[in-house]
Amino acid sequence: MKRRNTPSKQAVLDILSQSKEAMSHEAIQDKVDIDINRATIYRILKQFCEDGLIHSIVAEDGKQYFAMYMDCEGNTLPDSHFHFRCTSCQTITCLEEKVDFSLPQGYNVESVNCVLTGTCIDCR
């Protein structure tokens, strides 16, 4: 279904596409330079997730973060990719490289929602 583009949607999309890290709703709201209320931003983010433009990450702090489905070169990330939250600078980044893990025999992974926590390269 084709959705109408609005200045509000474009503002949120511009913010997310310019960010290298996943952003919380509050961080997006702080960066929006036009008047958009909190509920509208939530609706836009939900719609973008449904349309596959962005994905949401729930970190161990219980907050929901949002990021584009593309890496730094504009390639689409796989649905099942890992994320990394730095405990020092509090950023969450999508890990573009595949992270290997193993499960006991008989388990079949359909999707992954995993946030690894530690110190990023910049804060190390």
Tab-separated table of C-alpha atoms in Angstrom:
chain	number	residue	atom	x	y	z
A	1	MET	CA	0.000	0.000	0.000
A	2	LYS	CA	1.403	3.352	-1.041
A	3	ARG	CA	1.486	5.797	1.856
A	4	ARG	CA	1.386	9.545	1.556
A	5	ASN	CA	4.603	11.329	2.435
A	6	THR	CA	4.161	14.219	4.851
A	7	PRO	CA	6.610	16.812	6.203
A	8	SER	CA	6.460	15.013	9.579
A	9	LYS	CA	7.332	11.636	8.072
A	10	GLN	CA	10.106	13.155	5.994
A	11	ALA	CA	11.585	14.916	9.040
A	12	VAL	CA	11.696	11.670	11.052
A	13	LEU	CA	13.093	9.704	8.101
A	14	ASP	CA	15.806	12.331	7.518
A	15	ILE	CA	16.894	12.132	11.162
A	16	LEU	CA	17.088	8.326	11.132
A	17	SER	CA	18.845	8.134	7.771
A	18	GLN	CA	21.533	10.588	8.924
A	19	SER	CA	22.239	8.708	12.159
A	20	LYS	CA	24.810	5.920	12.369
A	21	GLU	CA	23.321	4.736	15.665
A	22	ALA	CA	19.874	3.544	16.659
A	23	MET	CA	17.846	6.316	18.257
A	24	SER	CA	15.212	6.359	20.966
A	25	HIS	CA	11.893	8.127	20.487
A	26	GLU	CA	13.100	10.893	22.797
A	27	ALA	CA	16.309	11.412	20.811
A	28	ILE	CA	14.318	11.652	17.577
A	29	GLN	CA	11.871	14.096	19.162
A	30	ASP	CA	14.777	16.269	20.370
A	31	LYS	CA	16.223	16.486	16.834
A	32	VAL	CA	13.004	17.179	14.926
A	33	ASP	CA	13.060	20.763	13.709
A	34	ILE	CA	9.336	21.046	12.951
A	35	ASP	CA	6.378	20.889	15.319
A	36	ILE	CA	5.411	17.209	15.703
A	37	ASN	CA	3.749	15.852	18.815
A	38	ARG	CA	4.932	12.751	20.653
A	39	ALA	CA	2.041	10.532	19.525
A	40	THR	CA	2.577	11.414	15.873
A	41	ILE	CA	6.232	10.416	16.104
A	42	TYR	CA	5.196	7.056	17.608
A	43	ARG	CA	2.712	6.490	14.762
A	44	ILE	CA	5.331	7.387	12.157
A	45	LEU	CA	7.895	5.023	13.711
A	46	LYS	CA	5.346	2.204	13.880
A	47	GLN	CA	4.408	2.757	10.243
A	48	PHE	CA	8.056	2.823	9.140
A	49	CYS	CA	8.632	-0.490	10.972
A	50	GLU	CA	5.575	-2.041	9.291
A	51	ASP	CA	6.811	-0.830	5.892
A	52	GLY	CA	10.304	-2.245	6.455
A	53	LEU	CA	12.111	1.108	6.293
A	54	ILE	CA	13.385	0.863	9.861
A	55	HIS	CA	13.575	-1.738	12.590
A	56	SER	CA	13.173	-1.489	16.336
A	57	ILE	CA	15.551	-2.742	18.973
A	58	VAL	CA	14.576	-3.313	22.587
A	59	ALA	CA	17.686	-3.002	24.727
A	60	GLU	CA	18.201	-4.451	28.192
A	61	ASP	CA	17.314	-1.056	29.649
A	62	GLY	CA	13.756	-1.643	28.366
A	63	LYS	CA	13.895	1.280	25.934
A	64	GLN	CA	12.967	0.909	22.303
A	65	TYR	CA	15.426	2.219	19.717
A	66	PHE	CA	14.978	2.655	15.967
A	67	ALA	CA	17.452	2.334	13.088
A	68	MET	CA	17.419	2.175	9.312
A	69	TYR	CA	17.604	-1.229	7.629
A	70	MET	CA	20.802	-0.212	5.823
A	71	ASP	CA	24.489	-0.290	6.613
A	72	CYS	CA	26.972	2.548	6.055
A	73	GLU	CA	27.289	1.718	2.337
A	74	GLY	CA	23.508	1.670	1.773
A	75	ASN	CA	23.227	-2.126	1.655
A	76	THR	CA	20.184	-3.642	3.325
A	77	LEU	CA	20.994	-5.399	6.596
A	78	PRO	CA	19.664	-8.931	7.140
A	79	ASP	CA	16.547	-9.231	9.321
A	80	SER	CA	18.489	-11.262	11.861
A	81	HIS	CA	21.435	-9.095	12.798
A	82	PHE	CA	22.915	-8.274	16.177
A	83	HIS	CA	23.183	-4.898	17.883
A	84	PHE	CA	25.781	-3.515	20.269
A	85	ARG	CA	25.074	-1.089	23.133
A	86	CYS	CA	28.056	0.732	24.581
A	87	THR	CA	27.790	1.134	28.340
A	88	SER	CA	30.106	4.122	28.209
A	89	CYS	CA	28.638	6.367	25.476
A	90	GLN	CA	25.182	4.696	25.498
A	91	THR	CA	25.034	4.298	21.694
A	92	ILE	CA	23.386	1.330	20.004
A	93	THR	CA	24.757	0.283	16.642
A	94	CYS	CA	23.749	-2.393	14.165
A	95	LEU	CA	26.541	-4.897	13.680
A	96	GLU	CA	26.999	-5.297	9.957
A	97	GLU	CA	29.206	-8.354	10.315
A	98	LYS	CA	27.592	-11.702	10.954
A	99	VAL	CA	27.818	-12.866	14.576
A	100	ASP	CA	28.031	-16.637	14.854
A	101	PHE	CA	26.200	-18.491	17.580
A	102	SER	CA	25.112	-22.067	18.087
A	103	LEU	CA	22.034	-23.656	19.599
A	104	PRO	CA	21.366	-27.168	20.829
A	105	GLN	CA	20.356	-29.648	18.149
A	106	GLY	CA	16.706	-29.442	17.118
A	107	TYR	CA	16.283	-25.685	17.523
A	108	ASN	CA	15.531	-23.618	14.420
A	109	VAL	CA	16.164	-19.843	14.500
A	110	GLU	CA	13.608	-17.761	12.598
A	111	SER	CA	14.682	-14.309	13.776
A	112	VAL	CA	17.162	-12.701	16.133
A	113	ASN	CA	16.666	-9.776	18.506
A	114	CYS	CA	19.941	-9.595	20.327
A	115	VAL	CA	21.785	-6.693	21.930
A	116	LEU	CA	25.358	-7.284	23.000
A	117	THR	CA	26.529	-4.917	25.741
A	118	GLY	CA	30.024	-3.683	26.476
A	119	THR	CA	32.440	-0.967	25.417
A	120	CYS	CA	32.581	0.211	21.797
A	121	ILE	CA	35.753	0.799	19.784
A	122	ASP	CA	35.608	4.569	20.334
A	123	CYS	CA	35.289	4.276	24.136
A	124	ARG	CA	37.746	1.431	24.613
